[in-house]
PDB file of C-alpha atoms in Angstrom:
ATOM      1  CA  MET A   1      64.825  86.377  32.671  1.00  0.00           C
ATOM      2  CA  SER A   2      65.050  89.591  34.676  1.00  0.00           C
ATOM      3  CA  GLU A   3      65.971  92.813  32.967  1.00  0.00           C
ATOM      4  CA  LYS A   4      68.426  95.269  34.436  1.00  0.00           C
ATOM      5  CA  PRO A   5      66.632  98.284  35.868  1.00  0.00           C
ATOM      6  CA  SER A   6      66.858 101.408  33.765  1.00  0.00           C
ATOM      7  CA  ILE A   7      69.353 104.102  34.679  1.00  0.00           C
ATOM      8  CA  SER A   8      66.474 106.426  35.595  1.00  0.00           C
ATOM      9  CA  LEU A   9      64.956 103.858  37.971  1.00  0.00           C
ATOM     10  CA  SER A  10      68.370 103.144  39.472  1.00  0.00           C
ATOM     11  CA  ALA A  11      68.920 106.884  39.993  1.00  0.00           C
ATOM     12  CA  LYS A  12      65.598 107.163  41.853  1.00  0.00           C
ATOM     13  CA  ARG A  13      66.578 104.199  44.008  1.00  0.00           C
ATOM     14  CA  ALA A  14      69.934 105.872  44.736  1.00  0.00           C
ATOM     15  CA  GLU A  15      68.147 109.089  45.754  1.00  0.00           C
ATOM     16  CA  ILE A  16      65.896 107.236  48.199  1.00  0.00           C
ATOM     17  CA  LYS A  17      68.790 105.231  49.654  1.00  0.00           C
ATOM     18  CA  THR A  18      70.854 108.416  50.051  1.00  0.00           C
ATOM     19  CA  CYS A  19      67.985 110.081  51.923  1.00  0.00           C
ATOM     20  CA  ALA A  20      67.583 107.017  54.145  1.00  0.00           C
ATOM     21  CA  PHE A  21      71.307 107.184  54.929  1.00  0.00           C
ATOM     22  CA  MET A  22      70.979 110.865  55.867  1.00  0.00           C
ATOM     23  CA  VAL A  23      68.119 110.126  58.265  1.00  0.00           C
ATOM     24  CA  GLU A  24      69.695 106.988  59.738  1.00  0.00           C
ATOM     25  CA  HIS A  25      72.881 108.883  60.608  1.00  0.00           C
ATOM     26  CA  ASN A  26      71.078 112.074  61.680  1.00  0.00           C
ATOM     27  CA  LEU A  27      72.824 114.240  59.079  1.00  0.00           C
ATOM     28  CA  SER A  28      71.569 117.697  58.198  1.00  0.00           C
ATOM     29  CA  PHE A  29      69.679 118.049  54.930  1.00  0.00           C
ATOM     30  CA  SER A  30      71.819 121.105  54.159  1.00  0.00           C
ATOM     31  CA  VAL A  31      74.617 118.621  53.365  1.00  0.00           C
ATOM     32  CA  MET A  32      72.644 117.762  50.230  1.00  0.00           C
ATOM     33  CA  HIS A  33      73.624 121.109  48.684  1.00  0.00           C
ATOM     34  CA  HIS A  34      77.071 119.645  47.992  1.00  0.00           C
ATOM     35  CA  PHE A  35      76.974 115.898  48.690  1.00  0.00           C
ATOM     36  CA  VAL A  36      75.642 114.654  45.346  1.00  0.00           C
ATOM     37  CA  ASP A  37      77.915 117.044  43.453  1.00  0.00           C
ATOM     38  CA  LEU A  38      80.859 115.642  45.413  1.00  0.00           C
ATOM     39  CA  LEU A  39      79.862 112.072  44.531  1.00  0.00           C
ATOM     40  CA  LYS A  40      79.460 112.977  40.858  1.00  0.00           C
ATOM     41  CA  ASP A  41      82.928 114.532  40.911  1.00  0.00           C
ATOM     42  CA  CYS A  42      84.438 111.481  42.631  1.00  0.00           C
ATOM     43  CA  TYR A  43      82.761 108.958  40.311  1.00  0.00           C
ATOM     44  CA  PRO A  44      82.443 110.660  36.896  1.00  0.00           C
ATOM     45  CA  ASP A  45      82.064 107.318  35.087  1.00  0.00           C
ATOM     46  CA  SER A  46      78.836 106.407  36.933  1.00  0.00           C
ATOM     47  CA  LYS A  47      75.873 106.893  34.595  1.00  0.00           C
ATOM     48  CA  ILE A  48      73.446 106.334  37.453  1.00  0.00           C
ATOM     49  CA  LEU A  49      75.066 108.965  39.643  1.00  0.00           C
ATOM     50  CA  GLN A  50      75.016 111.483  36.802  1.00  0.00           C
ATOM     51  CA  GLU A  51      71.200 111.127  36.731  1.00  0.00           C
ATOM     52  CA  VAL A  52      70.776 111.720  40.474  1.00  0.00           C
ATOM     53  CA  GLN A  53      69.306 115.146  41.234  1.00  0.00           C
ATOM     54  CA  LEU A  54      69.041 115.655  44.981  1.00  0.00           C
ATOM     55  CA  LYS A  55      69.026 118.881  46.967  1.00  0.00           C
ATOM     56  CA  PRO A  56      67.636 119.559  50.480  1.00  0.00           C
ATOM     57  CA  THR A  57      64.062 120.306  49.375  1.00  0.00           C
ATOM     58  CA  LYS A  58      63.742 117.087  47.376  1.00  0.00           C
ATOM     59  CA  ALA A  59      65.492 115.093  50.114  1.00  0.00           C
ATOM     60  CA  LYS A  60      63.006 116.332  52.731  1.00  0.00           C
ATOM     61  CA  ALA A  61      60.087 115.506  50.432  1.00  0.00           C
ATOM     62  CA  LEU A  62      61.418 111.986  49.784  1.00  0.00           C
ATOM     63  CA  VAL A  63      61.842 111.342  53.502  1.00  0.00           C
ATOM     64  CA  LYS A  64      58.394 112.667  54.369  1.00  0.00           C
ATOM     65  CA  ASN A  65      56.377 111.294  51.449  1.00  0.00           C
ATOM     66  CA  VAL A  66      58.197 108.082  50.512  1.00  0.00           C
ATOM     67  CA  ILE A  67      60.337 106.719  53.328  1.00  0.00           C
ATOM     68  CA  ALA A  68      58.083 107.761  56.234  1.00  0.00           C
ATOM     69  CA  GLU A  69      54.951 106.507  54.469  1.00  0.00           C
ATOM     70  CA  SER A  70      56.589 103.171  53.708  1.00  0.00           C
ATOM     71  CA  GLN A  71      57.878 102.735  57.262  1.00  0.00           C
ATOM     72  CA  THR A  72      54.489 103.630  58.746  1.00  0.00           C
ATOM     73  CA  ILE A  73      52.741 101.043  56.565  1.00  0.00           C
ATOM     74  CA  THR A  74      55.361  98.421  57.482  1.00  0.00           C
ATOM     75  CA  LEU A  75      54.954  99.173  61.188  1.00  0.00           C
ATOM     76  CA  CYS A  76      51.143  98.992  60.978  1.00  0.00           C
ATOM     77  CA  GLU A  77      51.386  95.617  59.225  1.00  0.00           C
ATOM     78  CA  LYS A  78      53.631  94.303  62.021  1.00  0.00           C
ATOM     79  CA  LEU A  79      51.218  95.576  64.667  1.00  0.00           C
ATOM     80  CA  LYS A  80      48.304  93.622  63.192  1.00  0.00           C
ATOM     81  CA  ASN A  81      49.738  90.395  64.609  1.00  0.00           C
ATOM     82  CA  VAL A  82      50.992  91.452  68.044  1.00  0.00           C
ATOM     83  CA  MET A  83      49.700  92.987  71.231  1.00  0.00           C
ATOM     84  CA  PHE A  84      50.922  96.545  71.626  1.00  0.00           C
ATOM     85  CA  SER A  85      50.335  99.700  73.592  1.00  0.00           C
ATOM     86  CA  ILE A  86      50.088 103.262  72.384  1.00  0.00           C
ATOM     87  CA  LEU A  87      51.628 106.131  74.304  1.00  0.00           C
ATOM     88  CA  ILE A  88      50.508 109.666  73.559  1.00  0.00           C
ATOM     89  CA  ASP A  89      51.829 112.984  74.792  1.00  0.00           C
ATOM     90  CA  GLU A  90      50.731 116.496  73.973  1.00  0.00           C
ATOM     91  CA  SER A  91      53.205 119.329  74.162  1.00  0.00           C
ATOM     92  CA  THR A  92      53.363 123.022  73.355  1.00  0.00           C
ATOM     93  CA  ASP A  93      56.562 124.416  71.848  1.00  0.00           C
ATOM     94  CA  VAL A  94      57.989 127.935  72.266  1.00  0.00           C
ATOM     95  CA  SER A  95      55.900 129.254  69.363  1.00  0.00           C
ATOM     96  CA  ALA A  96      52.694 128.082  71.132  1.00  0.00           C
ATOM     97  CA  VAL A  97      52.087 125.285  68.621  1.00  0.00           C
ATOM     98  CA  GLN A  98      50.504 122.245  70.224  1.00  0.00           C
ATOM     99  CA  THR A  99      51.652 118.860  68.956  1.00  0.00           C
ATOM    100  CA  LEU A 100      50.614 115.324  69.762  1.00  0.00           C
ATOM    101  CA  CYS A 101      53.234 112.579  69.718  1.00  0.00           C
ATOM    102  CA  ILE A 102      52.093 108.979  69.241  1.00  0.00           C
ATOM    103  CA  VAL A 103      54.505 106.193  70.179  1.00  0.00           C
ATOM    104  CA  VAL A 104      53.949 102.439  69.894  1.00  0.00           C
ATOM    105  CA  ARG A 105      55.450  99.896  72.281  1.00  0.00           C
ATOM    106  CA  TRP A 106      55.390  96.114  71.956  1.00  0.00           C
ATOM    107  CA  LEU A 107      57.318  93.009  72.974  1.00  0.00           C
ATOM    108  CA  PHE A 108      59.433  91.644  70.140  1.00  0.00           C
ATOM    109  CA  LEU A 109      59.108  87.918  70.843  1.00  0.00           C
ATOM    110  CA  LEU A 110      62.107  86.699  68.847  1.00  0.00           C
ATOM    111  CA  SER A 111      64.560  88.548  71.060  1.00  0.00           C
ATOM    112  CA  LEU A 112      62.332  89.362  74.060  1.00  0.00           C
ATOM    113  CA  PHE A 113      63.072  93.060  73.711  1.00  0.00           C
ATOM    114  CA  ILE A 114      60.513  95.769  74.194  1.00  0.00           C
ATOM    115  CA  LEU A 115      60.499  97.907  71.067  1.00  0.00           C
ATOM    116  CA  ILE A 116      59.451 101.521  71.283  1.00  0.00           C
ATOM    117  CA  LEU A 117      58.888 103.254  67.953  1.00  0.00           C
ATOM    118  CA  PHE A 118      57.718 106.722  67.052  1.00  0.00           C
ATOM    119  CA  LEU A 119      54.562 106.539  64.928  1.00  0.00           C
ATOM    120  CA  PHE A 120      53.267 110.090  64.370  1.00  0.00           C
ATOM    121  CA  LEU A 121      53.781 113.705  65.360  1.00  0.00           C
ATOM    122  CA  LEU A 122      50.545 115.560  64.722  1.00  0.00           C
ATOM    123  CA  ASN A 123      49.628 119.230  64.864  1.00  0.00           C
ATOM    124  CA  CYS A 124      46.825 119.630  67.437  1.00  0.00           C
ATOM    125  CA  MET A 125      45.473 122.721  65.650  1.00  0.00           C
ATOM    126  CA  PHE A 126      44.305 120.420  62.847  1.00  0.00           C
ATOM    127  CA  PHE A 127      42.162 118.377  65.256  1.00  0.00           C
ATOM    128  CA  THR A 128      40.836 121.460  67.043  1.00  0.00           C
ATOM    129  CA  GLN A 129      39.500 122.783  63.731  1.00  0.00           C
ATOM    130  CA  ILE A 130      37.874 119.431  62.889  1.00  0.00           C
ATOM    131  CA  LEU A 131      36.077 119.210  66.238  1.00  0.00           C
ATOM    132  CA  ARG A 132      34.524 122.675  65.949  1.00  0.00           C
TER     133      ARG A 132
END
């Protein structure tokens, strides 16, 4: 018999799903200053929503440390069983920071589409210091 997840666990799940929604729809993290408060005001009877604490700083951290990590692991697992190519490109932005973009491309056999997915964006300064 499965137990219902606790309100605290459900609130954490809601925070992660809200952050995923923000990223999927390319919404600014500054929206988080008011979004959760708006939801709490609209649904005052939701115990789960009352436990959600989500502002821009936490939302960015969840995207970077939870969602991105999970998606990277999932992508790497998929790539273990297919042939793929890696595309890399180094660029320097206006502040003279060099970055290296790593993109993965492979043929998705079920639909015969070529999938191109962003894998990493790395700071080249980090690698320059390691090589010295």
